[in-house]
Short mmCIF file of C-alpha atoms in Angstrom, two decimals:
data_model
loop_
_atom_site.label_atom_id
_atom_site.label_comp_id
_atom_site.label_asym_id
_atom_site.label_seq_id
_atom_site.Cartn_x
_atom_site.Cartn_y
_atom_site.Cartn_z
CA MET A 89 8.95 158.52 109.16
CA SER A 90 6.07 159.62 110.60
CA GLU A 91 5.86 161.24 113.96
CA ARG A 92 4.16 158.61 115.65
CA LEU A 93 6.57 155.93 114.69
CA TRP A 94 8.89 158.04 116.05
CA GLU A 95 7.50 158.32 118.94
CA ILE A 96 6.59 154.63 119.54
CA LEU A 97 10.61 153.96 118.90
CA ALA A 98 11.88 156.31 121.37
CA SER A 99 9.57 155.22 124.03
CA SER A 100 10.27 151.55 123.39
CA LEU A 101 14.01 152.12 123.52
CA PRO A 102 14.61 152.33 127.07
CA ASN A 103 12.42 149.51 127.73
CA LEU A 104 14.42 147.56 125.17
CA LEU A 105 17.54 148.42 126.37
CA LEU A 106 16.33 147.58 129.86
CA TYR A 107 15.16 144.00 128.96
CA CYS A 108 18.61 143.74 127.34
CA VAL A 109 20.61 144.68 130.57
CA LYS A 110 18.11 142.88 132.70
CA VAL A 111 17.47 139.56 130.83
CA THR A 112 19.62 139.10 127.53
CA ILE A 113 22.74 139.81 129.36
CA PRO A 114 22.49 138.00 132.27
CA LEU A 115 21.05 134.94 130.11
CA THR A 116 23.91 135.06 127.59
CA ALA A 117 26.42 135.34 130.82
CA CYS A 118 24.70 132.31 132.54
CA ILE A 119 25.02 130.20 129.54
CA TYR A 120 28.40 131.13 128.02
CA ALA A 121 29.76 130.43 131.84
CA LEU A 122 27.97 127.23 132.24
CA SER A 123 28.97 126.17 128.45
CA LEU A 124 32.44 126.98 128.90
CA VAL A 125 32.80 124.61 132.09
CA LEU A 126 31.22 121.94 130.63
CA ALA A 127 32.75 122.07 127.49
CA PHE A 128 35.98 122.01 129.00
CA LEU A 129 35.16 119.19 130.95
CA LEU A 130 34.21 117.49 127.98
CA ALA A 131 37.46 118.13 125.99
CA LEU A 132 39.34 117.06 128.96
CA VAL A 133 38.21 113.34 129.31
CA GLN A 134 38.16 113.11 125.37
CA VAL A 135 41.86 114.41 125.56
CA LEU A 136 42.77 112.74 128.57
CA ASN A 137 41.30 109.43 127.14
CA ILE A 138 39.66 108.70 130.49
CA ARG A 139 38.05 105.36 129.89
CA PHE A 140 34.13 105.25 129.76
CA LEU A 141 33.78 109.01 130.27
CA SER A 142 35.49 109.57 127.06
CA GLY A 143 33.25 107.50 125.20
CA ALA A 144 30.41 109.11 126.85
CA ALA A 145 31.64 112.43 126.39
CA ARG A 146 31.37 111.60 122.72
CA ILE A 147 27.87 110.26 122.51
CA TYR A 148 27.14 113.60 124.23
CA VAL A 149 28.48 115.59 121.51
CA TRP A 150 26.79 113.46 119.09
CA ILE A 151 23.45 113.92 120.67
CA PHE A 152 23.52 117.62 121.47
CA ARG A 153 24.90 118.38 118.28
CA GLY A 154 22.65 116.51 116.35
CA THR A 155 19.60 117.76 117.55
CA PRO A 156 18.14 121.17 117.07
CA LEU A 157 18.73 123.70 120.08
CA ILE A 158 14.87 124.57 119.91
CA VAL A 159 13.61 120.95 120.36
CA GLN A 160 15.98 120.58 123.03
CA MET A 161 14.26 123.31 124.86
CA TYR A 162 11.06 122.37 123.92
CA ILE A 163 12.05 119.00 125.65
CA ILE A 164 13.19 120.52 128.78
CA PHE A 165 10.49 123.03 129.20
CA PHE A 166 7.52 121.76 127.71
CA GLY A 167 8.15 117.92 128.29
CA LEU A 168 9.59 117.16 131.23
CA PRO A 169 6.84 118.50 133.57
CA SER A 170 5.23 115.49 132.51
CA VAL A 171 7.58 113.27 133.94
CA GLY A 172 7.58 115.31 137.07
CA ILE A 173 10.29 117.95 136.45
CA THR A 174 9.03 121.30 136.12
CA LEU A 175 11.01 124.35 135.88
CA ASN A 176 10.63 127.68 135.19
CA ALA A 177 11.58 129.34 131.69
CA PHE A 178 14.73 131.21 132.30
CA PRO A 179 16.40 128.27 133.89
CA SER A 180 15.04 125.89 131.20
CA ALA A 181 16.67 127.96 128.82
CA VAL A 182 19.74 128.20 130.63
CA ILE A 183 19.96 124.38 130.73
CA ALA A 184 19.20 123.58 127.20
CA PHE A 185 21.19 126.28 125.82
CA SER A 186 24.41 125.29 127.82
CA LEU A 187 24.17 121.91 126.65
CA ASN A 188 24.01 122.50 123.26
CA TYR A 189 26.93 125.21 123.20
CA ALA A 190 28.88 122.65 125.63
CA ALA A 191 28.83 120.25 122.84
CA TYR A 192 29.89 122.57 120.14
CA MET A 193 32.73 124.21 122.28
CA SER A 194 33.92 120.96 123.51
CA GLU A 195 34.96 120.11 119.93
CA THR A 196 36.64 123.50 119.63
CA ILE A 197 38.62 122.98 123.07
CA ARG A 198 39.43 119.60 122.09
CA ALA A 199 40.70 120.39 118.87
CA SER A 200 42.66 123.19 119.98
CA ILE A 201 44.49 121.43 122.59
CA GLN A 202 45.54 118.56 120.09
CA ALA A 203 46.44 121.21 117.75
CA VAL A 204 49.31 121.94 120.00
CA PRO A 205 52.40 120.09 118.89
CA VAL A 206 53.63 116.94 120.45
CA GLY A 207 57.19 118.10 120.39
CA GLN A 208 55.75 120.64 123.28
CA THR A 209 55.06 118.14 125.28
CA GLU A 210 57.64 116.09 124.67
CA ALA A 211 60.20 119.05 125.45
CA GLY A 212 58.14 119.44 128.87
CA TYR A 213 58.93 115.94 129.48
CA MET A 214 62.48 116.36 129.07
CA ILE A 215 63.49 119.22 131.10
CA GLY A 216 61.85 117.14 133.96
CA LEU A 217 57.69 118.61 134.24
CA ASN A 218 54.92 116.17 135.21
CA TYR A 219 52.28 115.58 133.05
CA PHE A 220 50.00 117.98 134.94
CA GLN A 221 52.44 120.81 134.89
CA ILE A 222 52.90 119.90 131.08
CA MET A 223 49.38 120.84 130.89
CA THR A 224 48.74 123.60 133.09
CA ARG A 225 51.95 125.48 132.13
CA ILE A 226 52.63 124.79 128.10
CA VAL A 227 49.61 123.05 126.51
CA LEU A 228 46.61 124.80 127.71
CA PRO A 229 47.82 128.18 127.83
CA GLN A 230 48.90 127.30 124.20
CA ALA A 231 45.24 126.04 123.36
CA ALA A 232 43.71 128.88 124.67
CA LYS A 233 45.39 131.32 122.50
CA ILE A 234 44.22 128.95 119.60
CA ALA A 235 40.64 128.14 120.68
CA PHE A 236 39.97 132.12 121.67
CA PRO A 237 38.81 133.51 118.58
CA THR A 238 36.39 130.56 117.89
CA LEU A 239 35.23 130.58 121.37
CA PHE A 240 34.60 134.09 121.42
CA GLY A 241 32.39 133.83 118.14
CA SER A 242 30.38 131.42 120.31
CA LEU A 243 29.62 133.99 122.55
CA ILE A 244 28.52 136.40 119.86
CA GLY A 245 26.57 133.86 118.25
CA LEU A 246 25.06 133.10 121.71
CA THR A 247 24.34 136.91 122.12
CA LYS A 248 21.65 136.54 119.25
CA ASP A 249 20.72 133.24 119.57
CA SER A 250 19.27 134.11 123.27
CA SER A 251 16.21 135.54 121.37
CA LEU A 252 15.41 131.76 120.77
CA ALA A 253 14.33 131.88 124.44
CA ALA A 254 11.70 134.05 123.67
CA SER A 255 9.86 130.65 122.16
CA ILE A 256 9.30 129.17 125.74
CA THR A 257 8.30 132.41 127.06
CA VAL A 258 11.27 133.79 128.36
CA VAL A 259 10.52 137.61 128.54
CA GLU A 260 13.72 139.00 127.06
CA MET A 261 14.95 141.69 124.60
CA PHE A 262 13.38 140.20 121.54
CA LYS A 263 10.04 138.90 123.41
CA ALA A 264 9.73 142.25 124.85
CA ALA A 265 10.11 143.97 121.17
CA GLN A 266 7.48 141.33 119.98
CA GLN A 267 4.92 142.42 123.10
CA ILE A 268 5.42 146.23 122.04
CA ALA A 269 5.04 145.11 118.24
CA ALA A 270 1.89 143.49 118.74
CA ARG A 271 0.48 146.26 120.54
CA THR A 272 1.30 149.07 118.69
CA PHE A 273 1.08 147.09 115.05
CA GLU A 274 4.68 148.24 114.17
CA PRO A 275 6.56 144.97 113.91
CA LEU A 276 8.95 146.44 110.96
CA ALA A 277 10.07 149.37 113.19
CA LEU A 278 10.15 147.32 116.42
CA TYR A 279 12.26 144.40 115.27
CA CYS A 280 14.70 146.70 113.28
CA GLU A 281 15.09 148.41 116.38
CA ALA A 282 15.66 145.02 118.39
CA ALA A 283 17.96 143.89 115.45
CA LEU A 284 20.17 147.33 115.75
CA ILE A 285 20.54 146.43 119.59
CA TYR A 286 21.70 143.53 119.07
CA LEU A 287 24.23 144.69 116.45
CA MET A 288 25.55 147.26 118.99
CA LEU A 289 26.22 145.05 121.58
CA ASN A 290 27.87 142.38 118.97
CA THR A 291 29.72 145.25 117.58
CA ALA A 292 31.14 146.20 121.41
CA LEU A 293 32.00 142.19 121.93
CA THR A 294 34.20 142.26 118.66
CA LEU A 295 35.98 145.18 119.98
CA LEU A 296 36.61 143.30 123.31
CA GLN A 297 37.57 140.47 121.36
CA ARG A 298 40.24 142.09 119.02
CA TYR A 299 41.28 144.06 122.44
CA LEU A 300 41.80 140.88 124.07
CA GLU A 301 43.14 138.89 121.34
CA LYS A 302 46.31 141.54 121.43
CA ARG A 303 46.45 141.88 125.29
CA LEU A 304 46.45 137.92 125.89
CA SER A 305 48.48 136.68 123.18
CA TRP A 306 52.39 136.19 123.27
CA LYS A 307 54.20 137.96 120.90
CA GLN A 308 53.72 136.94 117.22
CA PRO A 309 56.42 136.33 114.59
CA LEU A 310 58.09 139.73 113.69
CA THR A 311 57.60 138.79 109.92
CA GLU A 312 53.93 138.58 109.97
CA MET B 59 77.49 106.51 132.73
CA LEU B 60 74.51 105.29 130.64
CA GLU B 61 74.33 101.96 128.90
CA VAL B 62 72.00 100.33 126.76
CA LYS B 63 72.02 96.52 126.03
CA ASN B 64 69.79 94.54 123.44
CA LEU B 65 67.82 97.57 122.86
CA ARG B 66 64.62 96.64 120.47
CA CYS B 67 62.66 99.00 119.35
CA SER B 68 59.55 99.23 116.63
CA TYR B 69 57.04 101.22 114.52
CA GLY B 70 54.08 98.65 114.73
CA THR B 71 55.27 95.80 112.78
CA ASN B 72 58.73 97.52 111.61
CA GLN B 73 61.45 96.71 113.83
CA VAL B 74 63.68 99.96 114.03
CA LEU B 75 66.32 99.07 116.15
CA LYS B 76 67.53 95.48 116.53
CA ASP B 77 69.60 94.45 119.33
CA ILE B 78 71.50 97.91 119.90
CA ASN B 79 74.56 97.70 122.34
CA PHE B 80 75.25 101.36 123.43
CA ARG B 81 77.17 102.96 126.15
CA VAL B 82 78.69 106.54 126.94
CA ASP B 83 81.37 107.29 129.38
CA LYS B 84 81.29 110.61 131.47
CA GLY B 85 82.91 113.34 129.29
CA GLU B 86 82.33 111.51 126.21
CA VAL B 87 81.16 112.97 123.07
CA ILE B 88 79.53 110.63 120.82
CA ALA B 89 78.69 111.25 117.37
CA ILE B 90 75.99 108.71 115.97
CA VAL B 91 76.04 108.74 111.98
CA GLY B 92 73.91 106.86 109.28
CA SER B 93 71.53 107.70 106.60
CA SER B 94 67.96 108.83 107.39
CA GLY B 95 65.90 105.63 108.65
CA SER B 96 68.77 103.87 110.24
CA GLY B 97 67.57 104.18 113.61
CA LYS B 98 69.74 107.29 114.87
CA THR B 99 66.85 109.12 116.13
CA THR B 100 64.45 106.55 117.71
CA LEU B 101 67.97 105.24 119.34
CA LEU B 102 67.70 108.49 121.26
CA ARG B 103 64.09 108.65 121.92
CA SER B 104 63.74 105.22 123.28
CA ILE B 105 66.56 105.87 125.75
CA SER B 106 64.50 108.89 126.92
CA PHE B 107 61.33 107.03 126.88
CA LEU B 108 59.77 109.08 124.04
CA HIS B 109 59.34 106.15 122.46
CA LYS B 110 58.37 102.95 123.85
CA ALA B 111 61.11 100.13 123.36
CA ASP B 112 60.35 96.49 123.27
CA GLY B 113 62.83 95.10 125.27
CA GLY B 114 66.64 95.71 126.29
CA THR B 115 68.15 97.00 129.55
CA ILE B 116 68.79 100.30 130.68
CA ARG B 117 71.73 101.27 133.46
CA PHE B 118 71.70 104.68 134.54
CA LEU B 119 72.08 106.32 138.05
CA ASP B 120 71.77 103.70 140.49
CA PHE B 121 69.96 101.23 138.61
CA GLU B 122 70.12 98.62 136.08
CA LYS B 123 66.68 97.54 134.56
CA ASP B 124 64.48 96.22 132.25
CA ILE B 125 63.96 99.07 129.97
CA THR B 126 60.38 98.06 129.42
CA ARG B 127 59.63 97.65 133.29
CA LEU B 128 60.65 101.11 134.72
CA LYS B 129 58.22 102.93 136.77
CA GLY B 130 56.62 106.25 135.86
CA SER B 131 58.86 107.85 138.75
CA GLU B 132 61.99 106.33 137.51
CA ILE B 133 61.55 107.43 134.07
CA ARG B 134 61.02 110.98 135.29
CA ARG B 135 64.22 110.57 137.64
CA LEU B 136 66.00 109.54 134.67
CA ARG B 137 65.10 112.28 132.21
CA MET B 138 65.80 114.78 135.26
CA ARG B 139 69.26 113.94 134.39
CA LEU B 140 69.00 113.65 130.79
CA GLY B 141 69.15 116.43 128.90
CA TYR B 142 67.62 116.49 125.09
CA VAL B 143 68.13 118.97 122.24
CA PHE B 144 65.30 118.42 119.51
CA GLN B 145 65.74 118.82 115.94
CA ASN B 146 63.26 121.24 115.42
CA PHE B 147 63.69 123.01 119.06
CA ASN B 148 60.43 122.82 120.21
CA LEU B 149 60.83 125.78 122.59
CA PHE B 150 57.71 126.72 124.68
CA ARG B 151 55.87 129.09 122.59
CA ASN B 152 53.82 130.64 125.06
CA MET B 153 56.90 131.62 127.24
CA THR B 154 60.24 133.80 126.62
CA VAL B 155 63.66 132.51 126.17
CA ARG B 156 64.06 133.29 129.68
CA GLN B 157 61.31 131.53 130.82
CA ASN B 158 61.89 128.58 128.67
CA VAL B 159 65.37 128.06 130.64
CA MET B 160 63.75 128.79 134.06
CA GLU B 161 61.03 126.70 133.77
CA GLY B 162 62.93 123.24 134.22
CA LEU B 163 64.71 125.08 137.12
CA VAL B 164 61.78 126.67 138.96
CA THR B 165 58.57 124.55 137.92
CA ALA B 166 60.30 120.64 137.76
CA ARG B 167 63.23 121.23 140.12
CA HIS B 168 61.37 123.91 142.94
CA MET B 169 64.81 125.89 142.63
CA ASP B 170 64.52 129.06 144.45
CA ARG B 171 63.90 131.82 141.80
CA ALA B 172 66.94 134.02 142.42
CA GLU B 173 69.36 131.16 141.88
CA ALA B 174 67.59 129.98 138.82
CA GLU B 175 67.68 133.65 137.61
CA LYS B 176 71.52 133.44 137.90
CA ILE B 177 72.09 130.27 136.32
CA THR B 178 69.81 131.20 133.54
CA ASP B 179 71.98 134.30 132.58
CA ALA B 180 74.79 132.25 133.01
CA VAL B 181 73.41 129.71 130.18
CA LEU B 182 72.47 132.21 128.08
CA GLU B 183 75.54 134.25 128.27
CA LYS B 184 77.16 130.67 127.36
CA VAL B 185 75.15 130.24 123.87
CA ASP B 186 75.51 134.00 123.37
CA MET B 187 71.34 134.43 124.05
CA LEU B 188 71.32 136.86 126.75
CA GLU B 189 70.70 139.86 124.85
CA ARG B 190 67.53 138.01 123.40
CA ALA B 191 66.27 136.52 126.82
CA ASP B 192 63.03 138.14 126.79
CA TYR B 193 62.12 137.20 122.99
CA TYR B 194 59.67 134.64 122.32
CA PRO B 195 60.68 131.50 120.24
CA ASP B 196 58.66 132.72 117.41
CA GLN B 197 60.69 136.17 117.14
CA LEU B 198 64.15 134.13 116.67
CA SER B 199 66.14 132.58 114.00
CA GLY B 200 66.27 128.83 113.78
CA GLY B 201 69.73 129.08 115.01
CA GLN B 202 68.79 131.56 117.68
CA GLN B 203 66.04 129.02 119.00
CA GLN B 204 68.33 126.15 118.97
CA ARG B 205 70.94 127.91 121.04
CA ALA B 206 68.21 128.94 123.69
CA ALA B 207 66.66 125.17 123.34
CA ILE B 208 70.98 123.64 123.97
CA ALA B 209 70.88 126.33 127.05
CA ARG B 210 67.41 125.26 128.33
CA SER B 211 68.72 121.49 128.36
CA ILE B 212 71.99 122.23 130.09
CA ALA B 213 70.76 124.76 132.70
CA PHE B 214 70.19 122.04 135.17
CA ARG B 215 73.10 120.26 134.73
CA PRO B 216 72.55 117.15 132.79
CA ASP B 217 74.51 113.87 133.08
CA VAL B 218 74.30 113.33 129.29
CA LEU B 219 73.23 115.50 126.60
CA LEU B 220 71.11 114.07 123.73
CA LEU B 221 70.90 116.10 120.71
CA ASP B 222 69.03 114.77 117.63
CA GLU B 223 70.17 116.16 114.64
CA PRO B 224 70.61 119.89 116.30
CA THR B 225 71.53 121.42 112.84
CA SER B 226 69.12 119.54 110.29
CA SER B 227 66.61 122.60 109.88
CA LEU B 228 69.40 125.26 110.08
CA ASP B 229 70.66 126.50 107.02
CA PRO B 230 74.80 126.39 106.80
CA GLU B 231 75.47 129.81 108.55
CA LEU B 232 73.11 128.97 111.28
CA THR B 233 74.41 125.50 111.33
CA ARG B 234 77.84 126.99 112.06
CA GLU B 235 76.59 128.94 114.85
CA VAL B 236 75.08 126.08 116.69
CA LEU B 237 77.93 123.99 116.07
CA ASN B 238 80.31 126.08 117.34
CA ILE B 239 78.05 126.23 120.66
CA LEU B 240 78.10 122.27 120.78
CA THR B 241 82.18 122.49 120.26
CA GLN B 242 82.32 124.65 123.56
CA LEU B 243 80.05 122.45 125.31
CA ALA B 244 82.18 119.28 124.45
CA ALA B 245 85.42 121.61 125.60
CA ASP B 246 83.57 122.07 128.91
CA GLY B 247 83.48 118.44 129.44
CA ILE B 248 79.82 117.79 128.46
CA THR B 249 78.97 114.64 128.15
CA MET B 250 77.11 114.45 124.73
CA VAL B 251 75.34 111.92 122.35
CA VAL B 252 74.82 113.61 118.89
CA VAL B 253 72.87 112.39 116.34
CA THR B 254 74.32 114.22 113.23
CA HIS B 255 75.03 114.55 109.67
CA GLU B 256 77.64 116.88 110.21
CA MET B 257 80.56 115.02 109.37
CA GLY B 258 83.09 117.70 109.94
CA PHE B 259 82.13 118.19 113.34
CA ALA B 260 82.06 114.09 114.03
CA ARG B 261 85.44 114.02 112.77
CA ASN B 262 86.70 117.10 114.77
CA VAL B 263 84.69 117.12 117.82
CA ALA B 264 83.62 113.59 118.63
CA ASN B 265 85.74 111.21 120.89
CA ARG B 266 83.37 108.18 119.38
CA VAL B 267 81.52 107.69 116.21
CA ILE B 268 78.92 105.12 115.98
CA PHE B 269 77.65 104.44 112.45
CA MET B 270 74.16 102.91 112.35
CA GLU B 271 72.36 101.13 109.34
CA GLY B 272 69.34 99.44 109.11
CA GLY B 273 68.75 99.77 112.94
CA VAL B 274 71.94 97.88 114.05
CA VAL B 275 75.42 99.45 115.31
CA VAL B 276 77.84 98.87 112.28
CA GLU B 277 80.72 100.06 113.86
CA ASP B 278 81.51 102.25 116.63
CA ALA B 279 84.96 103.12 116.92
CA PRO B 280 87.23 106.25 117.81
CA ALA B 281 86.75 109.30 115.68
CA ALA B 282 89.90 109.17 114.01
CA GLU B 283 90.08 105.23 113.31
CA PHE B 284 86.75 105.93 111.97
CA PHE B 285 87.30 108.30 109.48
CA ASN B 286 90.68 106.99 108.61
CA HIS B 287 90.49 103.53 108.99
CA PRO B 288 87.01 102.28 108.75
CA LYS B 289 86.57 98.28 109.66
CA GLN B 290 83.38 97.56 107.90
CA GLU B 291 82.38 97.78 104.19
CA ALA B 292 79.46 99.33 105.06
CA THR B 293 81.00 102.23 106.92
CA LYS B 294 83.30 102.85 103.80
CA ARG B 295 80.46 102.74 101.48
CA PHE B 296 78.91 105.52 103.94
CA LEU B 297 81.70 107.28 104.24
CA ARG B 298 82.32 107.52 100.39
CA THR B 299 79.00 108.80 99.79
CA VAL B 300 79.11 111.29 102.12
CA THR B 301 82.39 112.82 101.02
CA ASP B 302 81.06 112.55 97.38
CA ASP B 303 78.19 114.68 98.61
CA CYS B 304 80.67 117.37 100.17
CA GLY B 305 82.16 117.78 96.80
#
């Protein structure tokens, strides 16, 4: 590799890392937190089978899972201004991503809650607990354990997908790499560098997932 | 102590209980026997409101009411006084044995922690599970899980303990473990209704045996009379099959 290329890579690295820390990570964190809350609410109204809300939640999931994320982003960022709603790029990305991810994650949460055997609820009733106590002390903790790997998978997916925000002018790490690549005419090297940073980020997250799974879960059968 | 009259219950169009009359007195141990599908389990489930009955009256505590008209608060009060042991244990998987037992005392009955701990230790001792109090259900054998589940449901001193085939998912050795505990509870004077296929247990421990077939009570008699001089043809037939099965 030429000396020039090394220089470009070395000088762009701190820049990319800066955008990673300043934009990609906060963007991912904001989206993940919002979608988790929204997904939980969507799942809950379906599990509790609350009239109207439950149906509305299903329609919501149908729409947001059934249309592409990038189209949703374009509608919010480029489309809404024509009806008088103008949002900056960053909040537009946060909103579009959150709405989209919540639809997927709500299905994970709903399925996990429903995967807790009904016998657990019945046993709760028979020792005198009420529905709220059964949910908060028995069903949700068990559902959380079931949902955890999949929900964490969504976080890993989101870290990478956040690069799509570049398409609506959010300057996050990938967009920063694009700009440097355009300036230096070294797309291959720059995009590989960006890819490597995403890989490092997700390696860290994967390790964190393993650690948390061990920490958070109650004991496994000894025979396993 | 607990009485149901004209209890009817169905799954869809399939009527599983047809006009059941059933009564438990204090200190009694009742064994409910019958082949699979005769409605034994449904009887226990509808008394505990785990399955909604179609009709009938229930007398328990201070009320006698249409079983379909009980309010949520009344159902909860009734469940507070009923212990229930499930065929497949249903211990809370996210809690240790000790937490499983404490849950009904502390969370449901707001008992003082220290006192609840004392009671928990005592009941776990009784079912010989104190040593494994800090194990999670998944770390225990079926017999141990069932003993823990029994401890959980006697900790709050229920008026009646309902047991739904407590040994059906256990192998013979573990079955013996659990039956020994139940025999001991009977000796302690705990009122029990046991749905069971264990004829030896029914004969030796129960005061009364109820034989169900096709959703009706065919025979309801003191244990000795039931096994030695059954009155109904269906009962005789059933007892012949069961004894044949035992070789």
